[in-house]
Structures are given as C-alpha cells and as structure tokens.
C-alpha cells in the first residue's frame, strides 16, 4: 500500500520507502563486516519486524539463518510493562550461536531488554540488536543497540510493519498517524 491510498490518515510521511531501503543497505554493509566469516542467526520479533527482516536479510550478501519469536507484554495494550510472555519460541537451539535480533522499533526498551537477557541465558555466544527505529525520548530503560536505522520523535508511527489496530503494517513508508484515526 502506498501513502497516496491513505494520505488523510497521516499527518506526515516520516521516512520514505527509498530512505528505508538505503538505510537497510547501509546497516547490511556494517553487519557483513562485523560478522565476516561468522554468519549470524537473525531472530525476528513478530509481527512488526517482518518487513525489516524481509528487506534486510535480502540485502545481506552473506548466508544467514532466520528464526522468529512472538512475544507479548502484559499490562496496558498501548504501553509496554516490561513483563514479557513468549507466544512463539525459537525453533533453533542458540547455545554458542551469534544472534542478531531484528526489530522494527524500540519504544520504552522493555521488550528488547527482556529479550536480550532471555537469549543470553540460553548460552548464545553473542546477542546483538538491529532496530530500524528508536524513540530515544520514550526510553524507560537504555538498551545497547548495535545497529539503529533512524531515531524518531515520540509520535504514533505506522507503516512498514508498524500497526494501529493491525492496520497499516503493509504501508510501504513510515508515517505519523493522524489523531482523528485513533481518537
Ligand atoms: C512493538 C515492537 C517491539 C515493541 C517495542 O511490538 O515490535 O517488539 O513493541 O516496545 P518497547 O520498546 O516499549 O518494549 P508490539 O508489541 O506492538 O507487537 P507487534 O510487533 O506484533 O505489532
């Protein structure tokens, strides 16, 4: 879906499809260098990371394996509580593996803090994080993120995997949702 289809639902386009792809290419070059000769296991966090994973993994000029987790945070639906429940676990045994978590967005940082600790406790050789977006002003905990695409203001963003009530995930760009949509 293109921005034109839902123009009035957005107050602005924050990041275009071309800008996303250019950034993922940039991050892919860094990952290729950092993991040279030692391909990581990419762990995507459902559902938001699907688009990032699909484009980032295809951009990489190296072999990678992909696995997926689905997690859900307890508490208010609009705000992370930091208490995380695994809805779908990895199929892969990660002891001794170099794991690169692939995320769409870091908001409060609570999900990623929990997830990294969880994967480290399984004996992974290393656990690093790639996130397309980060909202520094929304951080409740600082997460050490090795690969960040864009730092964005604490606005309600949708598109490229990010949803509002399960909609807009298939929007090609990332935009700020207009208040009339959710109020
Ligand atoms: C989003 C995002 C991260 C998490 C970040 O997922 O994909 O997993 O929230 O928030 P935090 O930094 O405040 O913990 P969400 O729970 O919306 O699920 P979804 O990916 O299925 O949309």
PDB file of N, CA, C and O in Angstrom, residues 41-44 66-70 86 88-94 99 118-119 122:
ATOM      1  N   UNK A  41      22.668 -15.782  13.324  1.00  0.00           N
ATOM      2  CA  UNK A  41      21.275 -16.219  13.255  1.00  0.00           C
ATOM      3  C   UNK A  41      20.427 -14.961  13.457  1.00  0.00           C
ATOM      4  O   UNK A  41      20.535 -14.296  14.491  1.00  0.00           O
ATOM      5  N   UNK A  42      19.613 -14.611  12.466  1.00  0.00           N
ATOM      6  CA  UNK A  42      18.724 -13.463  12.608  1.00  0.00           C
ATOM      7  C   UNK A  42      17.457 -13.911  13.317  1.00  0.00           C
ATOM      8  O   UNK A  42      16.817 -14.881  12.906  1.00  0.00           O
ATOM      9  N   UNK A  43      17.110 -13.214  14.385  1.00  0.00           N
ATOM     10  CA  UNK A  43      15.880 -13.524  15.118  1.00  0.00           C
ATOM     11  C   UNK A  43      14.914 -12.344  14.963  1.00  0.00           C
ATOM     12  O   UNK A  43      15.157 -11.254  15.483  1.00  0.00           O
ATOM     13  N   UNK A  44      13.844 -12.569  14.225  1.00  0.00           N
ATOM     14  CA  UNK A  44      12.843 -11.535  14.019  1.00  0.00           C
ATOM     15  C   UNK A  44      11.765 -11.631  15.086  1.00  0.00           C
ATOM     16  O   UNK A  44      11.398 -12.724  15.526  1.00  0.00           O
ATOM     17  N   UNK A  66      17.361 -17.645   9.572  1.00  0.00           N
ATOM     18  CA  UNK A  66      16.328 -16.782  10.157  1.00  0.00           C
ATOM     19  C   UNK A  66      15.423 -17.608  11.059  1.00  0.00           C
ATOM     20  O   UNK A  66      15.059 -18.730  10.720  1.00  0.00           O
ATOM     21  N   UNK A  67      15.097 -17.053  12.196  1.00  0.00           N
ATOM     22  CA  UNK A  67      14.113 -17.670  13.078  1.00  0.00           C
ATOM     23  C   UNK A  67      13.247 -16.556  13.646  1.00  0.00           C
ATOM     24  O   UNK A  67      13.577 -15.371  13.498  1.00  0.00           O
ATOM     25  N   UNK A  68      12.183 -16.937  14.312  1.00  0.00           N
ATOM     26  CA  UNK A  68      11.190 -15.958  14.735  1.00  0.00           C
ATOM     27  C   UNK A  68      10.733 -16.209  16.162  1.00  0.00           C
ATOM     28  O   UNK A  68      10.630 -17.357  16.579  1.00  0.00           O
ATOM     29  N   UNK A  69      10.453 -15.131  16.863  1.00  0.00           N
ATOM     30  CA  UNK A  69       9.785 -15.236  18.155  1.00  0.00           C
ATOM     31  C   UNK A  69       8.569 -14.327  18.133  1.00  0.00           C
ATOM     32  O   UNK A  69       8.559 -13.301  17.449  1.00  0.00           O
ATOM     33  N   UNK A  70       7.555 -14.719  18.876  1.00  0.00           N
ATOM     34  CA  UNK A  70       6.426 -13.821  19.116  1.00  0.00           C
ATOM     35  C   UNK A  70       6.342 -13.632  20.612  1.00  0.00           C
ATOM     36  O   UNK A  70       6.374 -14.600  21.379  1.00  0.00           O
ATOM     37  N   UNK A  86       6.256 -15.350  26.209  1.00  0.00           N
ATOM     38  CA  UNK A  86       6.614 -15.896  24.895  1.00  0.00           C
ATOM     39  C   UNK A  86       5.390 -16.582  24.289  1.00  0.00           C
ATOM     40  O   UNK A  86       4.847 -17.524  24.869  1.00  0.00           O
ATOM     41  N   UNK A  88       5.427 -17.480  20.846  1.00  0.00           N
ATOM     42  CA  UNK A  88       6.054 -18.448  19.930  1.00  0.00           C
ATOM     43  C   UNK A  88       7.543 -18.388  20.175  1.00  0.00           C
ATOM     44  O   UNK A  88       8.144 -17.325  20.095  1.00  0.00           O
ATOM     45  N   UNK A  89       8.120 -19.535  20.481  1.00  0.00           N
ATOM     46  CA  UNK A  89       9.552 -19.560  20.781  1.00  0.00           C
ATOM     47  C   UNK A  89      10.353 -19.915  19.528  1.00  0.00           C
ATOM     48  O   UNK A  89       9.780 -20.305  18.503  1.00  0.00           O
ATOM     49  N   UNK A  90      11.669 -19.785  19.644  1.00  0.00           N
ATOM     50  CA  UNK A  90      12.555 -20.148  18.546  1.00  0.00           C
ATOM     51  C   UNK A  90      12.461 -21.638  18.249  1.00  0.00           C
ATOM     52  O   UNK A  90      12.211 -22.439  19.146  1.00  0.00           O
ATOM     53  N   UNK A  91      12.694 -21.995  16.992  1.00  0.00           N
ATOM     54  CA  UNK A  91      12.824 -23.408  16.630  1.00  0.00           C
ATOM     55  C   UNK A  91      14.279 -23.852  16.770  1.00  0.00           C
ATOM     56  O   UNK A  91      14.583 -25.039  16.759  1.00  0.00           O
ATOM     57  N   UNK A  92      15.173 -22.861  16.878  1.00  0.00           N
ATOM     58  CA  UNK A  92      16.612 -23.110  16.814  1.00  0.00           C
ATOM     59  C   UNK A  92      17.225 -23.157  18.214  1.00  0.00           C
ATOM     60  O   UNK A  92      16.878 -22.353  19.072  1.00  0.00           O
ATOM     61  N   UNK A  93      18.165 -24.080  18.382  1.00  0.00           N
ATOM     62  CA  UNK A  93      18.982 -24.122  19.604  1.00  0.00           C
ATOM     63  C   UNK A  93      20.085 -23.072  19.442  1.00  0.00           C
ATOM     64  O   UNK A  93      20.836 -23.118  18.459  1.00  0.00           O
ATOM     65  N   UNK A  94      20.165 -22.109  20.355  1.00  0.00           N
ATOM     66  CA  UNK A  94      21.080 -20.990  20.103  1.00  0.00           C
ATOM     67  C   UNK A  94      22.344 -21.011  20.951  1.00  0.00           C
ATOM     68  O   UNK A  94      23.149 -20.087  20.877  1.00  0.00           O
ATOM     69  N   UNK A  99      23.768 -14.329  17.726  1.00  0.00           N
ATOM     70  CA  UNK A  99      22.365 -13.991  17.425  1.00  0.00           C
ATOM     71  C   UNK A  99      22.248 -12.492  17.166  1.00  0.00           C
ATOM     72  O   UNK A  99      22.807 -11.678  17.905  1.00  0.00           O
ATOM     73  N   UNK A 118      16.952 -12.905  27.908  1.00  0.00           N
ATOM     74  CA  UNK A 118      16.419 -14.259  27.720  1.00  0.00           C
ATOM     75  C   UNK A 118      17.314 -15.068  26.775  1.00  0.00           C
ATOM     76  O   UNK A 118      17.654 -16.225  27.057  1.00  0.00           O
ATOM     77  N   UNK A 119      17.712 -14.474  25.668  1.00  0.00           N
ATOM     78  CA  UNK A 119      18.530 -15.208  24.692  1.00  0.00           C
ATOM     79  C   UNK A 119      19.943 -15.443  25.228  1.00  0.00           C
ATOM     80  O   UNK A 119      20.539 -16.497  24.996  1.00  0.00           O
ATOM     81  N   UNK A 122      20.251 -18.474  27.381  1.00  0.00           N
ATOM     82  CA  UNK A 122      20.274 -19.782  26.691  1.00  0.00           C
ATOM     83  C   UNK A 122      21.673 -20.142  26.204  1.00  0.00           C
ATOM     84  O   UNK A 122      21.862 -21.133  25.507  1.00  0.00           O
TER      85      UNK A 122
END
